[in-house]
XYZ file of C-alpha atoms in Angstrom:
684
model
C 0.083 -0.068 0.015
C 1.134 3.621 -0.808
C 1.281 5.208 3.002
C 2.155 8.674 4.455
C 4.327 8.491 7.568
C 3.167 10.729 10.210
C 6.835 11.954 11.762
C 8.070 13.703 15.029
C 11.513 13.699 14.372
C 11.712 10.402 16.915
C 13.017 7.044 16.510
C 10.124 5.272 16.562
C 8.140 6.767 13.754
C 11.056 6.320 11.288
C 12.094 3.180 12.354
C 8.054 2.293 11.932
C 8.932 3.501 7.814
C 11.700 0.899 8.034
C 9.040 -1.858 8.764
C 6.478 -0.583 6.535
C 9.230 -0.801 3.755
C 10.277 -4.424 5.138
C 6.063 -5.415 4.723
C 6.377 -4.171 0.835
C 4.317 -0.779 1.368
C 5.461 2.277 -0.533
C 6.591 5.685 1.325
C 4.772 8.664 -0.733
C 4.772 11.521 1.802
C 5.596 12.482 5.436
C 3.116 14.217 7.548
C 3.929 16.382 10.982
C 1.963 18.703 13.631
C 4.289 21.526 14.663
C 3.747 24.121 17.160
C 1.944 26.849 15.785
C 4.535 29.580 17.737
C 7.547 28.337 16.025
C 10.062 29.480 18.729
C 8.610 27.315 21.151
C 10.054 23.764 21.380
C 7.559 22.036 23.910
C 3.775 22.246 24.201
C 3.176 19.628 26.224
C 1.118 17.978 23.718
C -1.154 14.804 25.176
C -0.309 13.486 21.353
C 2.442 15.004 19.741
C 6.540 15.243 20.315
C 7.159 18.801 18.956
C 10.810 18.915 20.499
C 13.067 19.562 17.832
C 10.719 20.784 15.058
C 13.032 22.908 13.797
C 14.644 19.790 11.946
C 11.499 18.130 10.219
C 11.893 20.273 7.158
C 15.478 18.857 6.492
C 13.505 14.907 5.986
C 11.641 16.070 2.808
C 15.242 16.275 1.161
C 16.744 13.616 3.040
C 13.839 11.062 1.867
C 12.740 12.593 -1.269
C 9.076 12.806 -0.693
C 6.764 15.455 0.250
C 6.222 16.642 3.168
C 2.875 18.215 4.443
C 2.703 19.985 7.891
C 0.234 21.492 9.885
C 0.487 23.665 13.001
C -1.401 23.159 16.340
C -1.797 25.290 19.326
C -0.658 24.690 23.010
C -3.495 23.292 25.002
C -6.000 21.723 22.550
C -6.061 18.241 23.876
C -9.725 18.394 24.559
C -10.832 14.745 24.557
C -8.264 13.103 26.634
C -10.549 9.893 27.092
C -8.862 6.628 26.091
C -11.454 5.756 23.163
C -11.360 9.115 21.043
C -14.588 10.118 19.254
C -14.392 13.398 17.317
C -14.244 16.731 19.469
C -14.473 19.948 18.053
C -11.265 22.350 18.660
C -9.140 18.922 19.904
C -5.484 18.812 18.214
C -6.526 15.689 16.802
C -8.852 17.387 14.299
C -6.201 18.877 13.022
C -4.279 15.809 12.292
C -7.879 14.693 10.355
C -7.324 17.951 8.563
C -3.899 17.464 7.419
C -4.720 13.927 6.229
C -7.509 14.878 4.283
C -6.174 17.419 2.645
C -3.051 14.970 2.038
C -5.912 12.429 0.258
C -7.254 15.260 -1.797
C -3.673 16.082 -3.405
C -2.862 12.191 -3.521
C -5.597 10.198 -4.241
C -3.888 6.761 -4.161
C -2.625 7.451 -0.528
C -4.074 4.142 1.233
C -2.481 3.751 4.667
C -0.379 5.966 7.511
C 2.228 4.804 9.288
C 2.530 5.806 13.116
C 5.119 4.794 15.515
C 3.020 3.871 18.755
C 4.478 1.224 20.858
C 2.532 0.742 23.829
C 0.522 4.129 24.011
C -3.396 3.004 23.569
C -4.095 7.047 23.576
C -1.988 7.722 20.439
C -2.977 4.714 18.518
C -6.442 5.366 19.059
C -6.621 8.778 17.815
C -4.409 8.048 14.575
C -7.001 5.005 13.838
C -10.022 6.886 14.332
C -8.608 10.045 11.898
C -7.656 6.945 9.513
C -11.410 5.206 10.051
C -13.315 8.501 9.275
C -10.819 8.794 5.795
C -10.884 5.391 4.520
C -7.006 4.928 5.369
C -5.099 1.954 7.186
C -2.943 2.637 10.328
C 0.598 0.738 9.867
C 1.726 0.224 13.334
C 4.361 -2.341 13.481
C 5.866 -1.430 17.079
C 3.056 -1.859 18.495
C 3.352 -4.345 21.564
C 6.572 -5.100 21.037
C 8.852 -5.732 23.701
C 10.560 -2.963 24.571
C 13.947 -4.401 25.400
C 13.627 -6.373 22.086
C 12.869 -3.376 20.429
C 15.426 -1.334 21.644
C 17.988 -4.368 20.878
C 16.984 -4.634 17.400
C 17.006 -0.345 16.691
C 20.756 -0.719 18.098
C 21.458 -3.539 15.753
C 20.402 -1.457 12.950
C 22.179 1.889 14.083
C 25.660 2.956 12.879
C 28.693 2.804 14.937
C 28.981 6.704 15.405
C 32.576 6.396 17.077
C 33.683 4.179 13.815
C 31.592 6.025 10.921
C 34.898 7.045 9.449
C 36.345 3.533 9.313
C 33.023 1.878 8.537
C 31.125 3.076 4.885
C 28.437 0.940 5.501
C 28.016 1.747 8.910
C 27.588 5.393 7.968
C 24.361 5.188 5.817
C 22.290 3.014 8.734
C 19.970 4.468 11.532
C 21.125 7.074 13.780
C 18.719 8.371 16.505
C 20.210 11.250 19.204
C 18.779 11.812 22.452
C 17.536 15.352 23.035
C 15.706 15.520 26.129
C 16.118 13.405 29.222
C 13.117 13.721 31.946
C 13.859 10.403 34.156
C 15.595 9.591 37.104
C 19.131 8.612 36.312
C 19.229 10.430 33.070
C 21.069 14.162 32.831
C 22.915 16.377 30.344
C 25.368 13.955 29.815
C 23.344 11.718 28.193
C 22.044 14.451 25.933
C 23.525 13.932 21.839
C 23.883 10.210 22.489
C 23.039 7.489 20.063
C 20.896 4.877 20.956
C 23.500 2.038 21.088
C 25.483 4.530 23.439
C 22.826 4.723 25.675
C 20.972 1.170 25.648
C 23.346 -0.371 28.457
C 22.050 2.776 30.628
C 18.784 2.390 30.206
C 18.983 -1.526 30.757
C 20.370 -0.527 34.014
C 17.617 2.378 35.136
C 15.109 -0.517 34.074
C 16.130 -3.060 36.461
C 16.395 -0.180 39.328
C 13.680 2.402 38.553
C 11.554 0.301 36.064
C 12.427 3.062 33.657
C 10.909 2.421 30.192
C 14.060 1.104 27.599
C 12.055 2.709 24.633
C 11.399 5.792 26.687
C 7.114 5.034 26.507
C 6.626 6.887 29.980
C 8.471 9.908 28.420
C 11.986 9.338 29.800
C 13.565 10.737 26.689
C 12.855 11.670 23.506
C 15.261 11.533 20.200
C 15.909 12.950 16.851
C 16.696 10.858 13.604
C 19.490 12.170 11.875
C 20.193 9.119 9.566
C 18.621 5.885 8.311
C 18.994 3.730 5.365
C 15.800 5.059 3.288
C 17.441 8.460 3.536
C 18.349 7.790 -0.162
C 18.969 11.567 -1.053
C 20.790 13.089 1.962
C 21.234 12.809 5.907
C 21.655 15.273 8.958
C 25.438 15.929 10.014
C 25.822 16.766 13.527
C 27.605 20.130 14.282
C 26.795 21.565 17.607
C 24.650 20.164 20.474
C 22.756 23.305 22.757
C 21.952 21.697 25.930
C 19.872 23.517 28.240
C 17.605 22.468 31.877
C 14.449 23.246 33.360
C 14.727 21.685 36.891
C 15.309 17.936 36.550
C 14.306 18.223 32.599
C 17.553 18.373 30.214
C 16.920 19.136 26.890
C 19.445 19.875 23.549
C 18.584 21.677 20.573
C 20.719 20.259 17.670
C 22.646 22.092 15.101
C 22.956 20.307 11.653
C 23.753 20.256 8.339
C 22.235 18.743 5.925
C 24.707 16.561 3.333
C 23.516 15.382 0.411
C 24.080 11.780 -1.210
C 22.783 8.798 -3.518
C 21.745 5.544 -1.686
C 21.080 2.404 -4.161
C 18.239 0.679 -3.811
C 20.127 -2.232 -3.554
C 21.799 -0.838 -0.292
C 18.252 0.003 1.068
C 17.011 -3.825 0.150
C 20.117 -5.208 1.869
C 19.092 -3.494 5.086
C 15.750 -4.281 4.872
C 16.735 -8.199 4.405
C 18.788 -7.637 7.555
C 16.000 -5.997 9.566
C 14.818 -8.462 12.219
C 10.781 -9.147 12.259
C 8.911 -11.402 15.007
C 8.175 -14.751 14.161
C 4.775 -16.061 13.530
C 4.841 -18.009 16.525
C 5.833 -16.873 19.785
C 8.521 -18.621 21.939
C 6.494 -21.438 23.366
C 4.241 -21.888 20.424
C 6.756 -24.001 18.449
C 6.342 -26.990 20.356
C 2.616 -27.480 19.979
C 3.464 -27.137 16.556
C 5.695 -29.873 15.927
C 3.732 -32.257 17.868
C 0.656 -31.862 16.256
C 2.241 -31.774 12.727
C 3.390 -35.101 13.449
C -0.233 -36.114 12.147
C -0.397 -35.645 8.268
C -3.901 -34.229 8.047
C -5.985 -33.563 4.866
C -7.589 -30.308 4.522
C -10.480 -30.444 2.116
C -13.582 -28.415 1.236
C -16.247 -30.688 2.319
C -19.911 -29.060 1.419
C -22.857 -29.837 4.045
C -25.812 -31.317 2.476
C -27.978 -32.316 5.186
C -31.021 -30.860 6.430
C -31.775 -27.434 7.758
C -33.088 -26.960 11.413
C -36.178 -28.089 12.754
C -36.412 -25.798 16.082
C -38.612 -23.073 15.751
C -36.156 -20.508 17.375
C -38.410 -17.593 18.345
C -37.041 -14.308 19.335
C -35.494 -15.023 23.094
C -35.285 -11.651 25.575
C -34.262 -12.775 28.729
C -32.700 -10.714 31.741
C -30.118 -12.251 34.004
C -28.465 -10.389 36.633
C -26.990 -7.056 35.058
C -27.415 -8.832 31.561
C -30.059 -9.014 28.712
C -29.424 -11.485 26.306
C -31.321 -11.207 23.069
C -31.404 -14.305 21.009
C -32.557 -15.944 17.671
C -33.165 -12.539 16.047
C -34.279 -14.094 12.318
C -36.731 -13.233 9.529
C -38.699 -16.355 8.348
C -40.355 -14.534 5.529
C -38.693 -15.425 1.861
C -37.030 -12.106 1.511
C -33.646 -10.975 -0.168
C -30.427 -10.776 2.397
C -30.721 -7.078 2.695
C -34.461 -7.606 3.351
C -33.965 -9.729 6.620
C -30.898 -8.308 7.462
C -33.026 -4.624 7.808
C -36.079 -6.659 9.431
C -33.383 -8.343 12.359
C -31.883 -4.826 12.899
C -35.134 -3.357 13.263
C -36.425 -5.580 15.700
C -33.376 -5.579 17.642
C -33.721 -1.645 17.736
C -37.213 -2.303 18.516
C -36.196 -4.250 21.578
C -33.743 -1.751 22.851
C -35.734 1.049 22.486
C -38.840 -0.684 24.488
C -36.164 -1.196 26.778
C -34.859 2.333 26.879
C -31.263 0.749 26.294
C -28.462 2.726 23.918
C -26.960 0.744 20.858
C -23.554 1.322 22.823
C -24.650 -0.835 25.389
C -24.063 -4.103 23.123
C -21.309 -5.815 24.788
C -21.174 -8.983 22.553
C -22.606 -10.297 19.401
C -22.802 -13.910 17.923
C -23.947 -13.758 14.040
C -24.553 -16.914 11.821
C -24.766 -16.406 8.198
C -25.972 -19.517 5.824
C -24.106 -18.503 2.828
C -20.579 -16.574 3.809
C -20.837 -15.027 0.135
C -23.298 -12.965 1.729
C -21.054 -11.632 4.185
C -20.127 -8.202 3.213
C -23.831 -6.975 2.432
C -24.937 -8.148 6.080
C -21.647 -6.684 7.333
C -22.511 -3.271 5.421
C -26.038 -3.397 7.374
C -24.820 -4.535 10.587
C -21.943 -1.806 10.259
C -24.951 0.779 9.671
C -26.856 -0.296 12.689
C -23.838 0.455 14.802
C -22.419 3.942 13.253
C -19.347 4.232 16.057
C -19.286 7.915 14.853
C -22.672 8.626 16.359
C -22.840 5.412 19.732
C -19.014 5.290 20.727
C -15.834 3.824 19.497
C -16.218 0.480 20.776
C -18.283 -1.823 18.754
C -19.434 -4.975 20.338
C -16.930 -8.331 20.058
C -18.651 -10.782 17.478
C -18.271 -14.188 16.142
C -19.311 -14.968 12.836
C -19.461 -18.181 11.277
C -21.019 -19.502 8.336
C -24.010 -22.254 8.943
C -26.107 -23.811 5.892
C -28.183 -25.695 9.011
C -30.224 -22.769 9.312
C -34.092 -23.341 8.789
C -34.588 -22.721 5.224
C -34.799 -19.230 3.495
C -33.245 -17.867 6.586
C -30.345 -15.967 5.153
C -28.837 -14.556 9.131
C -29.331 -15.216 12.683
C -28.298 -13.015 15.297
C -28.309 -12.775 18.859
C -26.550 -9.983 21.355
C -25.434 -9.278 25.310
C -26.183 -5.867 26.594
C -25.226 -3.923 29.655
C -28.044 -2.996 31.738
C -26.115 -0.844 34.052
C -26.489 3.047 33.617
C -28.786 2.813 30.706
C -30.529 6.384 31.324
C -27.135 8.206 29.880
C -27.674 7.522 26.108
C -24.326 9.124 25.105
C -20.895 7.044 25.127
C -21.343 4.408 27.650
C -18.431 5.342 29.712
C -18.836 1.949 31.721
C -17.651 0.072 28.894
C -13.857 -1.118 28.404
C -12.157 -2.537 25.388
C -10.027 -2.991 22.803
C -10.253 -2.147 19.424
C -7.543 -2.036 17.343
C -7.253 -1.498 13.903
C -3.560 -0.740 12.981
C -1.856 -3.510 11.369
C 1.450 -4.638 13.155
C 3.199 -7.846 14.462
C 1.046 -8.645 17.571
C -2.201 -10.012 16.464
C -4.872 -9.136 13.378
C -6.194 -5.353 13.304
C -9.800 -4.948 13.323
C -11.205 -5.279 10.138
C -14.915 -5.009 10.664
C -17.489 -3.403 13.295
C -16.440 -5.224 16.080
C -13.744 -4.736 18.775
C -11.278 -7.576 19.682
C -12.388 -7.753 23.279
C -15.143 -5.761 25.621
C -15.841 -5.424 29.200
C -17.241 -3.092 31.761
C -15.047 -1.502 33.704
C -16.823 -1.623 37.121
C -15.959 -5.352 36.938
C -13.794 -6.382 39.525
C -13.174 -9.674 37.855
C -13.121 -8.063 34.452
C -15.173 -10.432 32.267
C -14.317 -10.037 28.928
C -15.719 -11.106 25.361
C -13.107 -11.792 23.246
C -13.870 -11.775 19.241
C -13.391 -15.289 17.203
C -9.704 -15.275 16.184
C -8.714 -17.038 12.862
C -5.449 -17.742 11.365
C -4.575 -14.322 10.092
C -0.866 -13.564 9.759
C -1.043 -10.095 11.253
C 1.235 -8.033 9.316
C -0.119 -9.168 5.958
C -3.759 -10.137 7.233
C -3.312 -12.982 4.746
C -4.190 -16.453 5.878
C -1.217 -18.403 7.711
C 0.075 -21.416 5.447
C 0.051 -24.269 5.506
C -3.305 -23.858 6.554
C -2.612 -26.699 9.283
C -0.709 -23.936 11.005
C -4.144 -21.815 11.163
C -5.422 -23.334 14.126
C -2.628 -22.944 16.648
C -2.134 -19.344 15.126
C -5.338 -18.279 15.910
C -5.365 -19.639 19.499
C -1.965 -17.864 20.099
C -4.320 -14.436 18.996
C -6.737 -15.517 21.444
C -4.250 -16.193 23.952
C -2.013 -12.674 22.376
C -5.613 -10.584 23.172
C -6.222 -12.308 26.833
C -2.877 -11.322 27.978
C -2.771 -7.908 26.381
C -6.147 -7.124 28.454
C -4.572 -8.742 31.630
C -8.215 -11.453 31.416
C -6.387 -14.769 31.081
C -9.166 -17.201 33.012
C -11.148 -19.007 30.726
C -15.053 -19.347 31.516
C -16.124 -20.959 28.442
C -14.399 -21.572 24.854
C -16.173 -22.436 21.700
C -13.572 -23.624 18.174
C -15.330 -23.415 15.323
C -13.605 -26.110 12.849
C -15.063 -25.807 8.822
C -13.325 -29.428 7.799
C -13.863 -32.419 10.414
C -10.588 -33.742 9.533
C -8.724 -31.091 11.702
C -10.817 -32.153 14.626
C -7.434 -34.282 16.178
C -5.303 -31.361 15.346
C -7.915 -28.785 17.489
C -7.955 -31.433 20.547
C -4.227 -31.663 20.728
C -3.709 -28.339 20.591
C -5.905 -27.462 23.011
C -4.844 -30.098 25.482
C -1.302 -28.879 25.017
C -2.304 -25.265 25.469
C -4.006 -26.016 28.680
C -1.324 -28.538 30.344
C 0.874 -26.916 32.900
C 2.901 -30.112 32.984
C 4.071 -29.993 29.165
C 6.493 -26.853 28.863
C 7.794 -24.430 31.733
C 7.614 -21.445 29.638
C 5.230 -18.674 30.711
C 3.064 -19.755 27.996
C 1.924 -22.927 29.476
C 2.346 -22.315 33.515
C -0.737 -21.572 35.601
C -3.033 -23.845 33.263
C -4.588 -26.197 34.757
C -6.415 -29.865 33.071
C -9.730 -28.484 34.416
C -9.239 -25.540 31.778
C -9.703 -28.399 29.137
C -13.105 -29.101 29.869
C -14.824 -25.228 29.192
C -14.311 -26.484 25.521
C -17.255 -26.961 22.822
C -16.147 -27.988 19.492
C -18.351 -27.696 16.357
C -18.287 -28.499 13.114
C -20.041 -25.484 10.919
C -20.188 -24.747 7.157
C -17.806 -21.633 6.367
C -15.564 -19.395 8.239
C -14.685 -15.740 7.090
C -11.406 -15.656 5.063
C -11.785 -19.495 4.487
C -10.330 -20.099 7.504
C -10.229 -23.819 8.508
C -10.741 -23.028 12.493
C -11.704 -19.946 14.532
C -11.792 -19.580 18.670
C -13.623 -17.575 20.858
C -15.104 -17.345 24.135
C -15.415 -15.334 27.515
C -12.413 -14.901 29.931
C -11.809 -12.985 33.320
C -9.209 -11.551 35.149
C -9.404 -13.458 37.983
C -11.562 -16.229 39.679
C -12.834 -14.993 43.040
C -14.842 -18.564 43.091
C -13.556 -22.077 41.194
C -15.595 -24.972 40.938
C -14.836 -26.933 44.283
C -16.321 -24.035 46.117
C -19.735 -23.884 43.885
C -22.226 -25.975 45.881
C -21.300 -23.839 49.059
C -21.240 -20.415 47.814
C -23.654 -20.359 45.162
C -27.043 -19.446 45.449
C -30.179 -22.336 45.413
C -30.761 -21.617 41.491
C -27.102 -22.113 40.652
C -26.535 -25.139 42.568
C -29.768 -26.699 40.623
C -28.029 -26.154 37.666
C -24.761 -27.917 38.957
C -27.162 -30.810 40.381
C -29.057 -31.170 37.024
C -26.045 -31.790 35.234
C -24.851 -34.657 38.275
C -28.375 -36.024 38.828
C -28.503 -36.543 35.011
C -25.455 -38.685 35.094
C -23.298 -36.661 32.941
C -19.702 -37.947 33.004
C -17.567 -35.227 34.810
C -15.099 -35.656 31.837
C -17.557 -33.500 30.210
C -18.425 -31.350 32.699
C -17.255 -27.877 33.903
C -18.074 -25.080 35.724
C -16.520 -21.781 37.390
C -18.226 -19.293 39.067
C -17.022 -15.453 39.617
C -18.085 -13.301 42.574
C -19.292 -9.548 41.862
C -20.641 -7.175 44.388
C -23.974 -8.607 45.214
C -23.872 -11.664 43.503
C -22.252 -14.450 42.031
C -22.064 -15.859 38.389
C -21.676 -19.315 37.047
C -20.476 -20.438 33.706
C -21.160 -23.877 33.004
C -20.025 -25.956 30.106
C -21.974 -29.949 29.722
C -22.760 -32.308 26.924
C -25.990 -34.084 26.763
C -26.619 -37.194 24.457
C -30.357 -37.979 25.508
C -33.179 -35.471 24.202
C -35.328 -35.995 27.716
C -32.049 -35.199 30.038
C -31.665 -32.249 27.800
C -35.130 -30.935 28.598
C -34.907 -31.757 32.520
C -31.640 -29.529 31.981
C -33.511 -26.455 30.263
C -36.446 -26.792 32.658
C -34.451 -26.465 35.471
C -32.187 -23.222 34.309
C -35.112 -21.431 32.589
C -35.884 -19.254 35.803
C -32.267 -18.101 36.423
C -29.722 -18.651 33.038
C -28.990 -18.497 29.571
C -27.731 -21.046 27.323
C -26.255 -21.434 24.149
C -27.579 -24.794 23.079
C -25.543 -26.365 20.005
C -27.135 -28.978 18.029
C -27.785 -30.647 14.981
C -30.029 -29.632 12.366
C -32.025 -33.183 12.271
C -32.974 -32.465 16.137
C -36.452 -31.303 16.939
C -36.061 -29.284 20.305
C -39.080 -27.127 21.979
C -38.832 -23.401 22.118
C -37.298 -22.573 25.717
C -37.359 -18.308 26.200
C -33.899 -18.837 27.602
C -31.875 -20.243 25.133
C -29.928 -19.344 22.286
C -30.133 -21.719 19.587
C -27.224 -22.588 17.419
C -27.475 -25.516 14.812
C -24.478 -27.031 13.891
C -23.353 -29.787 11.610
C -21.407 -31.964 14.615
C -20.524 -31.302 18.001
C -17.501 -32.663 19.884
C -15.717 -32.023 23.246
C -12.452 -31.503 24.121
C -11.214 -34.982 23.491
C -12.950 -35.327 20.224
C -15.793 -37.453 21.501
C -19.130 -36.676 19.377
C -22.298 -35.920 21.073
C -25.933 -35.003 20.320
C -26.085 -31.677 22.143
C -23.746 -29.013 24.012
C -24.588 -26.180 26.581
C -22.971 -22.921 27.786
C -24.728 -21.829 30.722
C -24.568 -18.473 32.451
C -26.607 -18.195 35.612
């Protein structure tokens, strides 16, 4: 893609350009925001580095692409919410105007590079602006380990003590310290290169937790040279130092030195640039173990019956959640007409209960024919309207199921937060992860859904995680060979959980589009849950009980032709575990648990977890049933105090229960690969 690089002059914005080029994107312009009062170096902007702005004009000559700039005023960080929405007179709107102007002048602009590492504040604002302009965000430094990242930057940097004797080193990355504001850093560090200051930063990190890449504002840098500075570089001639209390600054005096670097040299440097591996440390072992068995992945079209169950719309209130399930249109209409009917019904239900749309936390979308996904997604997106209802759309699982009733193109179910519904503006009780930029971290957001959603007032941080498929994050292409997709998708799920700090699994679903990978899925999940197999961080703190919360279902299709998708609900910490359920749970919750036990369900295929919240206790139960009468008994006994997701094969005829989300699938398996007639996730 053709991209504009947002630059501050600092190391991160330029090093991200390096990675954009590594991933075959084409740099066509630079963008910068600078102080309107040109004599000021520091505006204390919440968003933009302005120290060293007087050197920015040189970069256009160095790189050989046009530079677009726009001024900003002091004290214009009007909206300081983590998840930004357009705010009049905010400095971010100047960024929007800048990029809009560039896009008008360069119509084939497709993407924007930003050097965010840990700052969600910075990332969400660039993503908001780019989303409004139809641009892709490229943020390849996002969530990188700082020590590892700094080591790589130093590896690609020149040795400034030996430039005269090393021609190749003289054309490499060169960033200098221009500001320090942390314990252990002072004016003697100003002007240092990254390799020179790296040992100091590691020591300060060990002593005082100083951020090695300066993500806490400990230091700022200015780039003088880079391998893609093909037309010239900046030669440092003098350093003017000045201090303000514990903050030390430098103004660099430079001269532009013209030169010509060949494309061959740049390509050599790009070839040497380290990039993260697809599988993180600790994930190679399950890849190798699972790959010992040869698996044939092939397309199998389901030709069986459609669902016989009459799944009427269900509206069920449990604790502080409203579950709206089985929204379908049974009339023989076009995809768009059925979509309009379903979302109109959902809007009516929310309106009648005085619930704003931004209180939807999670959604489950079944599509009969995935070739209609784009048409349905358009209606879904218009319904949510992020510019009106806030920047955090619900998490979502979306799969294709040809088992839906005849003439039914789609089915929608949602989970809704019932707290503070009187406020129709942005739901400030909603927390989430809505990453829209490409990186090495995990797949970016490619639709109207968040990677994860939770409630900020929830002590357990019960989190709804969107379904994850095996996309290579930096390219957003499916992982090859396809057998690796299952592990990569589970790694993505794990990455999201670790990023938000909610790693305890309450219940999980793995959707597979080909039964031949069933054994592969079971082995991968068993290894993931086993604490005895490996000693790395990936495997510790996992117990065998974690296995039992998984339901594996064979469905017809997955987005992008994926072979598997992992989704589920996790939490930050468990207040109560399964051995305490009967003692600490309420009477109704114990009835649910006893229903399974009285039905002689094998404990191997039973899993129950409880989490405590102020004034209540919530259970998340997973189970399998192979007898229709026993299923009816479980559903009867849970009808007053639970919400059930019921997976069943389309040939089954099941009575309608108001508290059930009916989920027709082709086949159902437990975590060991044993087939069952019915599977249930129960929230009570």
